[in-house]
Amino acid sequence: MSPRALRDLAGVALVGLGLGYALSRIGFSSWDEVHAMFTFQKFDLLIAFVVGLVVLVPVWAVVRKISRPRWLSRPIHQGTLAGGLLFGVGWALSGACPSIAAVQIGEGQFGGLFTLAGMFGGNFLYSVAHQRWFRWSASTCVDD
Amino acid sequence: MTYWPGWIGGIALALVMIVHWFGVGRMMAVSGRVTAIVDRLRFGRAEAEDEDMSEAELLAALRAETEAAFGSGAVREPAAQATDARPSGARRSPQPFLTHPLLFVAMGVGGLLATTGGATPTWMLRSEGFVSLVGGSQVLAGLVLVVGGVLVGFGTRMAGGCTSGHGLCGVSRGERGSLLATMAFFGAGVITSFVLGSLL
């Protein structure tokens, strides 16, 4: 395995451990906490999200200045609004954004297995639906 | 269970995204890794790696194909300039497929480490609101979670990102698609949660 591949694997392992731990300690992996965020009963999750943004804005600005990275742009396309809305409904129902199902399983909340299975199934369903009906550019891949 | 104050959580989340950028050389995007796993299962090795091609690699591949079909010299030089001007830190080669499942396993271990003793494993979720929503029924719980999961998987792939790629990393870079997607999923989450709240 190339050094680069090893670096990628080590980096992803570290990031996954850190993210799983943090999401759990913040309360993002709790259905009740997510529900309290969406109904504005508790603000810690919203604050976490906003503080995350506030930290990241200047960091990316500096990275952009120094190393001129080739970041994929994320323009609005036909799926942006509808996809976001569907994701929001699913998040409120299951209490899980894509990272969370795995974190819940680790925490012994095995209901997350249902969410994880559904998430992979839904991703697969979209890829089939996209090929059959939508055929617009989803911005990250080159299609016909 | 006492949770971290929001501001500590925010710094932790930002750190994770920054470590991902410097450690792996690309933006964090969890739903993108779901897509990579699904496509690998669906199309096998070659297609899955095509999905991971960077713009520069695609240009190089297109150029090679064009030259193979029409003879060398068929591609004029501006294309070559585009491939040469690769700034440092840009993605140059597909990352190993193993990184995609590894992220999910590592997040699970992170969740395990964060769960201090005494938490009883359950096939539900350890959330009173959720248990009350499904009336304590395991069957209903599984159904709600599968349906919710399908919507999450379908919607994130349709929108091209989730809370990490659009919400944190996209919005903080001022990407318009990310801003719209994030407003959409937060808005839909709020409305759905108020509807669910009236059922609790």
XYZ file of C-alpha atoms in Angstrom:
344
model
C 0.000 0.000 0.000
C 1.330 3.414 -0.941
C 2.271 5.930 1.759
C -0.470 8.155 0.455
C -3.073 5.423 0.859
C -1.839 4.750 4.392
C -2.048 8.454 5.160
C -5.636 8.556 3.862
C -6.604 5.530 5.965
C -4.961 6.899 9.116
C -6.528 10.315 8.544
C -9.999 8.876 8.041
C -9.662 6.634 11.109
C -8.658 9.622 13.251
C -11.425 11.819 11.846
C -14.027 9.084 12.322
C -13.021 8.462 15.932
C -13.040 12.179 16.707
C -16.303 12.872 14.931
C -18.096 9.875 16.477
C -16.887 10.835 19.938
C -17.758 14.513 19.516
C -21.206 13.913 18.017
C -22.030 11.614 20.910
C -20.798 14.069 23.572
C -22.588 17.003 21.950
C -25.876 15.072 21.919
C -26.280 14.851 18.138
C -26.786 11.088 18.386
C -29.794 11.481 20.707
C -33.209 11.557 19.016
C -34.540 13.639 21.927
C -31.766 16.245 21.649
C -32.230 16.539 17.873
C -35.979 16.883 18.385
C -35.370 19.589 20.999
C -33.105 21.401 18.530
C -35.679 21.332 15.733
C -38.473 22.506 18.051
C -36.247 25.232 19.589
C -36.495 23.837 23.121
C -32.711 23.514 23.466
C -30.048 25.468 21.636
C -26.770 23.632 22.275
C -26.846 21.679 18.998
C -27.661 24.824 17.013
C -24.903 26.706 18.826
C -22.487 23.854 18.057
C -23.375 24.076 14.364
C -23.078 27.862 14.223
C -19.815 27.961 16.213
C -18.470 25.274 13.860
C -19.251 27.573 10.915
C -17.760 30.615 12.650
C -14.489 28.728 13.199
C -14.390 27.290 9.675
C -15.017 30.499 7.690
C -11.653 32.142 8.474
C -9.788 28.816 8.337
C -10.954 28.118 4.757
C -10.270 31.735 3.830
C -6.643 31.322 4.921
C -6.308 27.897 3.255
C -7.722 29.375 0.056
C -5.203 32.228 0.149
C -2.164 30.107 0.929
C -2.573 26.915 -1.060
C -5.247 27.746 -3.656
C -6.952 24.366 -3.303
C -9.105 22.878 -6.047
C -12.375 22.602 -4.150
C -15.425 21.280 -5.927
C -17.948 24.058 -6.149
C -21.421 23.263 -4.919
C -23.817 25.166 -7.154
C -27.596 25.019 -6.902
C -29.027 22.307 -9.157
C -32.482 20.807 -9.669
C -32.016 18.371 -6.783
C -30.702 20.815 -4.186
C -33.990 22.053 -2.740
C -36.038 18.851 -3.055
C -33.184 16.667 -1.789
C -32.570 18.972 1.166
C -36.263 18.916 2.089
C -36.451 15.100 1.930
C -33.281 14.805 4.009
C -34.756 17.175 6.624
C -37.922 15.105 6.968
C -35.846 11.925 7.310
C -33.526 13.526 9.858
C -36.450 14.618 12.041
C -38.049 11.137 11.805
C -34.960 9.036 12.470
C -33.030 11.599 14.509
C -30.032 10.841 12.329
C -27.999 12.661 9.726
C -25.666 10.324 7.806
C -22.936 10.137 10.478
C -25.318 9.434 13.292
C -26.551 5.920 12.546
C -23.016 4.547 12.922
C -22.460 6.501 16.140
C -25.724 5.185 17.604
C -24.780 1.593 16.811
C -21.471 2.135 18.636
C -23.353 3.560 21.593
C -25.522 0.441 21.816
C -28.576 2.125 20.299
C -29.073 -0.650 17.772
C -32.134 1.057 16.322
C -29.422 2.844 14.332
C -29.023 -0.363 12.297
C -32.471 0.241 10.778
C -31.526 3.831 9.980
C -28.201 2.774 8.463
C -29.883 0.143 6.274
C -32.508 2.663 5.181
C -29.852 5.265 4.420
C -27.877 2.972 2.109
C -31.132 1.798 0.535
C -32.280 5.379 -0.047
C -28.947 6.344 -1.578
C -29.231 3.336 -3.933
C -32.851 4.231 -4.805
C -31.804 7.753 -5.711
C -29.009 6.557 -7.958
C -31.525 4.367 -9.851
C -34.137 7.156 -9.991
C -31.509 9.630 -11.160
C -30.472 7.425 -14.075
C -34.046 6.636 -15.096
C -35.795 9.951 -14.695
C -33.871 12.965 -13.507
C -30.584 12.888 -15.426
C -29.495 16.321 -14.280
C -25.973 17.000 -13.173
C -25.567 16.406 -9.465
C -22.480 18.631 -9.583
C -19.897 16.130 -8.378
C -19.832 13.607 -11.175
C -19.599 13.862 -14.917
C -22.608 12.266 -16.529
C -23.997 12.260 -20.039
C -26.130 12.230 30.421
C -24.633 15.688 30.434
C -23.612 16.989 27.061
C -20.875 19.400 26.091
C -21.867 23.057 25.930
C -22.640 24.107 22.370
C -19.519 26.204 21.850
C -17.174 23.340 22.778
C -19.131 21.097 20.437
C -18.762 23.635 17.651
C -15.005 23.874 18.068
C -14.777 20.064 18.095
C -16.817 19.785 14.880
C -14.719 22.442 13.156
C -11.505 20.681 14.260
C -12.718 17.418 12.745
C -13.395 19.125 9.407
C -9.981 20.840 9.485
C -8.144 17.600 10.362
C -9.983 15.916 7.478
C -8.842 18.595 5.059
C -5.209 18.505 6.130
C -5.084 14.767 6.813
C -6.925 13.428 3.786
C -6.578 16.365 1.371
C -10.262 16.825 0.633
C -13.409 18.166 2.210
C -15.325 16.050 4.676
C -18.479 14.638 3.071
C -20.119 11.740 4.885
C -22.986 11.186 2.443
C -20.432 11.212 -0.386
C -18.837 8.176 1.233
C -22.225 6.453 1.393
C -22.509 7.106 -2.337
C -19.023 5.688 -2.931
C -19.937 2.473 -1.073
C -23.295 2.119 -2.853
C -21.743 2.681 -6.285
C -18.976 0.200 -5.559
C -21.572 -2.426 -4.628
C -23.662 -1.549 -7.664
C -21.051 -1.147 -10.388
C -17.953 -2.842 -9.021
C -14.442 -1.508 -8.889
C -13.948 0.455 -12.117
C -17.044 2.657 -11.998
C -16.617 3.404 -8.330
C -13.150 4.718 -9.016
C -14.365 6.801 -11.942
C -16.642 8.582 -9.493
C -13.617 9.450 -7.430
C -11.677 10.967 -10.314
C -10.598 14.509 -9.882
C -11.255 17.043 -12.588
C -7.613 16.904 -13.629
C -7.655 13.127 -13.916
C -10.839 13.256 -15.933
C -9.259 15.754 -18.303
C -6.222 13.523 -18.673
C -8.391 10.475 -19.309
C -10.534 12.325 -21.849
C -7.420 13.534 -23.587
C -5.999 10.007 -23.762
C -9.276 8.645 -25.149
C -9.537 11.436 -27.697
C -5.987 10.891 -28.854
C -6.588 7.159 -29.081
C -9.628 7.773 -31.282
C -8.430 10.665 -33.427
C -4.660 10.394 -33.297
C -2.192 12.444 -31.289
C -2.445 16.161 -31.791
C -6.221 15.958 -31.760
C -6.268 17.728 -28.412
C -5.021 21.281 -28.396
C -2.761 22.475 -25.661
C -5.022 24.511 -23.334
C -6.261 21.202 -21.930
C -2.723 20.293 -20.980
C -2.277 23.559 -19.137
C -5.343 22.824 -17.111
C -3.924 19.492 -16.004
C -0.533 20.932 -15.180
C -1.764 23.750 -13.010
C -2.680 21.563 -10.114
C -2.304 23.514 -6.912
C -0.929 21.805 -3.860
C -3.398 20.052 -1.633
C -5.758 19.228 -4.471
C -7.000 15.687 -4.843
C -4.703 13.843 -7.168
C -5.747 10.230 -6.978
C -8.746 8.307 -5.724
C -8.503 7.456 -2.073
C -8.507 3.759 -1.207
C -12.015 2.290 -1.182
C -11.383 1.045 2.351
C -11.485 4.633 3.670
C -15.255 4.750 3.058
C -16.339 1.822 5.284
C -13.503 2.663 7.686
C -15.026 6.070 8.441
C -18.302 4.489 9.541
C -16.551 1.873 11.693
C -14.381 4.568 13.286
C -17.415 6.742 14.025
C -19.035 3.744 15.707
C -15.942 3.221 17.867
C -15.990 6.940 18.701
C -19.591 6.600 19.841
C -18.660 3.541 21.909
C -15.784 5.398 23.611
C -18.063 8.332 24.410
C -20.638 6.088 26.060
C -19.605 5.683 29.648
C -20.671 2.494 31.450
C -24.203 1.743 32.512
C -25.869 2.430 29.184
C -27.952 -0.645 28.368
C -27.854 -1.703 24.717
C -31.256 -1.591 23.066
C -32.850 -2.351 19.699
C -34.709 0.963 20.021
C -33.129 4.356 20.587
C -32.402 5.526 24.149
C -34.716 8.499 23.778
C -37.980 8.849 25.669
C -39.520 11.035 22.992
C -38.814 8.481 20.288
C -40.062 5.534 22.372
C -43.258 7.456 23.109
C -43.640 8.393 19.423
C -43.715 4.705 18.446
C -45.789 3.746 21.484
C -43.024 1.436 22.707
C -43.480 -0.800 19.676
C -40.271 -2.318 18.307
C -41.930 -2.970 14.938
C -43.102 0.623 14.594
C -39.691 1.865 15.749
C -37.951 -0.177 13.047
C -40.408 1.089 10.454
C -40.003 4.769 11.381
C -36.215 4.426 11.404
C -36.064 2.633 8.049
C -38.389 5.180 6.425
C -36.430 8.052 7.968
C -33.161 6.449 6.854
C -34.410 6.011 3.272
C -35.385 9.696 3.152
C -31.967 10.666 4.517
C -30.123 8.501 1.980
C -32.312 9.540 -0.963
C -32.368 13.234 -0.052
C -28.644 13.623 0.681
C -27.676 12.004 -2.615
C -30.250 14.096 -4.465
C -29.014 17.314 -2.851
C -25.389 16.244 -3.268
C -24.464 16.528 0.401
C -25.487 16.377 4.037
C -24.707 18.109 7.316
C -20.941 17.783 6.842
C -20.389 18.458 3.123
C -23.152 21.024 2.622
C -23.964 22.172 6.156
C -20.537 22.708 7.695
C -17.942 22.634 4.913
C -20.076 24.047 2.079
C -21.799 26.891 3.914
C -18.531 28.008 5.534
C -17.023 28.295 2.028
C -19.968 30.396 0.884
C -21.244 27.804 -1.605
C -24.736 28.748 -2.767
C -25.960 25.201 -3.304
C -24.875 24.308 0.228
C -26.686 27.317 1.658
C -29.934 26.392 -0.080
C -29.656 22.688 0.847
C -28.905 23.553 4.481
C -31.844 25.950 4.750
C -34.030 23.280 3.148
C -33.061 20.450 5.485
C -33.190 22.587 8.609
C -36.538 24.003 7.569
C -37.987 20.585 6.767
C -36.561 19.232 10.036
C -38.225 22.002 12.027
C -41.629 21.537 10.381
C -41.508 17.735 10.641
C -40.432 17.899 14.285
C -43.293 20.233 15.207
C -45.709 17.833 13.507
C -44.154 14.866 15.339
C -44.187 16.858 18.578
C -47.936 17.196 18.363
C -48.135 13.371 18.212
C -45.941 12.750 21.273
